Short mmCIF file of C-alpha atoms in Angstrom, two decimals:
data_model
loop_
_atom_site.label_atom_id
_atom_site.label_comp_id
_atom_site.label_asym_id
_atom_site.label_seq_id
_atom_site.Cartn_x
_atom_site.Cartn_y
_atom_site.Cartn_z
CA UNK S 1 58.72 -20.44 130.67
CA UNK S 2 61.96 -18.87 129.61
CA UNK S 3 62.78 -21.92 127.51
CA UNK S 4 59.39 -21.73 125.89
CA UNK S 5 59.75 -17.97 125.23
CA UNK S 6 63.22 -18.55 123.88
CA UNK S 7 62.00 -21.29 121.56
CA UNK S 8 59.19 -19.02 120.12
CA UNK S 9 61.52 -16.06 119.82
CA UNK S 10 64.02 -18.21 117.88
CA UNK S 11 61.20 -19.54 115.52
CA UNK S 12 59.87 -15.97 115.05
CA UNK S 13 63.36 -14.69 114.24
CA UNK S 14 64.09 -17.47 111.69
CA UNK S 15 60.60 -16.85 110.11
CA UNK S 16 61.25 -13.14 109.90
CA UNK S 17 64.72 -13.71 108.44
CA UNK S 18 63.41 -16.10 105.76
CA UNK S 19 60.64 -13.57 104.88
CA UNK S 20 63.22 -10.77 104.70
CA UNK S 21 65.56 -12.80 102.55
CA UNK S 22 62.74 -13.79 100.22
CA UNK S 23 61.41 -10.26 100.05
CA UNK S 24 64.83 -8.91 99.02
CA UNK S 25 65.27 -11.42 96.20
CA UNK S 26 65.57 -9.50 92.88
CA UNK S 27 62.48 -10.61 90.90
CA UNK S 28 62.50 -7.46 88.77
CA UNK S 29 61.99 -8.00 85.00
CA UNK S 30 65.05 -7.99 82.74
CA UNK S 31 66.23 -4.49 81.73
CA UNK S 32 67.59 -5.75 78.44
CA UNK S 33 66.73 -3.17 75.76
CA UNK S 34 65.61 -4.53 72.44
CA UNK S 35 66.12 -2.28 69.44
CA UNK S 36 63.34 -2.39 66.91
CA UNK S 37 64.37 -1.65 63.29
CA UNK S 38 61.91 0.75 61.70
CA UNK S 39 61.05 -0.56 58.28
CA UNK S 40 60.13 1.38 55.12
CA UNK S 41 56.40 1.35 54.41
CA UNK S 42 55.48 2.27 50.86
CA UNK S 43 52.57 4.74 50.96
CA UNK S 44 52.92 6.39 47.60
CA UNK S 45 55.08 7.07 44.55
CA UNK S 46 56.78 10.35 43.67
CA UNK S 47 58.07 11.58 40.30
CA UNK S 48 60.80 14.20 39.93
CA UNK S 49 60.47 16.25 36.75
CA UNK S 50 62.81 18.77 35.06
CA UNK S 51 61.26 22.21 34.76
CA UNK S 52 62.72 22.92 31.41
CA UNK S 53 60.96 20.18 29.43
CA UNK S 54 58.85 18.23 32.02
CA UNK S 55 61.01 15.15 31.38
CA UNK S 56 60.98 12.43 34.06
CA UNK S 57 64.16 12.41 36.13
CA UNK S 58 63.24 9.45 38.40
CA UNK S 59 60.51 7.80 40.34
CA UNK S 60 60.80 6.82 43.95
CA UNK S 61 58.67 5.01 46.54
CA UNK S 62 57.68 7.31 49.46
CA UNK S 63 56.43 7.13 53.01
CA UNK S 64 54.13 9.93 53.94
CA UNK S 65 54.52 12.10 57.06
CA UNK S 66 51.32 14.20 57.39
CA UNK S 67 50.53 14.41 61.18
CA UNK S 68 52.38 15.98 64.13
CA UNK S 69 54.02 12.76 65.29
CA UNK S 70 55.17 11.67 61.83
CA UNK S 71 56.52 15.10 60.96
CA UNK S 72 58.42 15.40 64.19
CA UNK S 73 59.92 11.87 63.92
CA UNK S 74 60.56 11.73 60.17
CA UNK S 75 63.48 9.36 59.33
CA UNK S 76 64.92 9.46 62.91
CA UNK S 77 66.38 6.26 64.33
CA UNK S 78 66.72 4.49 60.96
CA UNK S 79 70.00 2.87 60.05
CA UNK S 80 69.62 3.12 56.26
CA UNK S 81 67.23 3.85 53.34
CA UNK S 82 67.24 2.40 49.85
CA UNK S 83 68.15 4.80 47.04
CA UNK S 84 64.73 4.45 45.50
CA UNK S 85 62.95 5.41 48.72
CA UNK S 86 62.19 8.76 50.32
CA UNK S 87 59.88 10.44 52.86
CA UNK S 88 57.41 13.09 51.82
CA UNK S 89 56.26 15.55 54.52
CA UNK S 90 52.91 17.18 53.78
CA UNK S 91 52.05 20.23 55.72
CA UNK S 92 48.62 21.90 55.96
CA UNK S 93 49.89 25.26 54.85
CA UNK S 94 52.72 27.09 52.98
CA UNK S 95 55.37 28.49 55.29
CA UNK S 96 59.12 28.77 55.61
CA UNK S 97 60.29 25.42 56.89
CA UNK S 98 63.37 24.37 58.80
CA UNK S 99 64.55 20.84 59.44
CA UNK S 100 67.36 19.40 61.49
CA UNK S 101 69.07 16.01 61.87
CA UNK S 102 68.54 15.20 65.55
CA UNK S 103 68.49 11.41 66.06
CA UNK S 104 68.72 10.86 62.24
CA UNK S 105 71.54 8.37 61.54
CA UNK S 106 71.71 8.76 57.71
CA UNK S 107 72.85 11.72 55.70
CA UNK S 108 70.07 13.24 53.68
CA UNK S 109 69.19 15.86 50.97
CA UNK S 110 66.24 17.87 52.13
CA UNK S 111 64.11 19.20 49.24
CA UNK S 112 61.66 21.98 49.94
CA UNK S 113 58.67 22.17 47.59
CA UNK S 114 55.96 24.81 47.21
CA UNK S 115 52.18 24.19 47.03
CA UNK S 116 52.37 24.08 43.27
CA UNK S 117 54.99 21.27 43.57
CA UNK S 118 57.90 23.39 42.49
CA UNK S 119 61.28 22.89 44.25
CA UNK S 120 62.05 26.15 46.13
CA UNK S 121 65.40 25.03 47.70
CA UNK S 122 67.57 22.00 48.48
CA UNK S 123 69.72 21.43 51.67
CA UNK S 124 72.37 18.92 50.44
CA UNK S 125 74.26 16.41 52.50
CA UNK S 126 72.67 17.11 55.89
CA UNK S 127 74.96 15.55 58.50
CA UNK S 128 73.64 12.74 60.72
CA UNK S 129 72.78 13.72 64.25
CA UNK S 130 73.48 17.40 63.69
CA UNK S 131 70.99 19.82 65.25
CA UNK S 132 71.90 22.79 63.01
CA UNK S 133 68.80 24.38 61.45
CA UNK S 134 68.50 23.72 57.74
CA UNK S 135 65.92 26.28 56.49
CA UNK S 136 64.07 26.61 53.17
CA UNK S 137 64.80 29.56 50.92
CA UNK S 138 61.01 30.07 50.27
CA UNK S 139 57.64 28.99 51.56
CA UNK S 140 57.03 25.22 51.24
CA UNK S 141 54.04 22.98 51.69
CA UNK S 142 56.01 19.80 51.06
CA UNK S 143 59.45 18.48 52.06
CA UNK S 144 61.14 15.54 50.49
CA UNK S 145 63.94 13.69 52.18
CA UNK S 146 66.23 11.38 50.17
CA UNK S 147 69.67 9.88 50.70
CA UNK S 148 72.49 12.52 50.60
CA UNK S 149 73.94 13.02 47.13
CA UNK S 150 70.87 11.91 45.20
CA UNK S 151 69.75 15.48 44.36
CA UNK S 152 73.13 16.02 42.64
CA UNK S 153 73.08 12.56 40.97
CA UNK S 154 69.61 13.46 39.57
CA UNK S 155 70.62 17.03 38.63
CA UNK S 156 67.81 18.58 40.62
CA UNK S 157 67.56 22.40 40.78
CA UNK S 158 65.26 25.07 42.03
CA UNK S 159 62.26 25.27 39.71
CA UNK S 160 62.17 21.50 39.05
CA UNK S 161 58.87 19.74 39.96
CA UNK S 162 57.51 16.87 41.89
CA UNK S 163 54.30 14.91 41.36
CA UNK S 164 53.08 12.17 43.64
CA UNK S 165 50.29 9.71 44.17
CA UNK S 166 49.30 8.36 47.59
CA UNK S 167 48.26 4.74 47.76
CA UNK S 168 45.13 3.75 49.71
#
């Protein structure tokens, strides 16, 4: 009887050991992180106009940010943006606005625009990844973000205008 008990005990132990080894095997999914590049999606066109004579400064393609998620995310996590692209934020009301560059990898000019589409102020050369508040100098309904330096290249000033169309 002892030999029989010993035999069953040995079989049980080997079975338990093999279940334990199998159970400890790392079958977890790969933890490799895949980075997805956010691509520009043309949702409209925007014209910049000089206030003095209504002459066309330039036309750019725009993405629209008009809900909470889009306005909070903006151009975050993007590695670049073409010089003829921008993002237009559309808010439901006129108010003093303030943007910052958290998780934004590209330097930007931030152009604050009133409800009558007049530029109220420009924050130039906003530094990537900087969380410093960049406020408007007056109430704004729209905010246009373009690559840093373009507002100077285009000669934009307070009082200049924008006009845009949204594509369906």
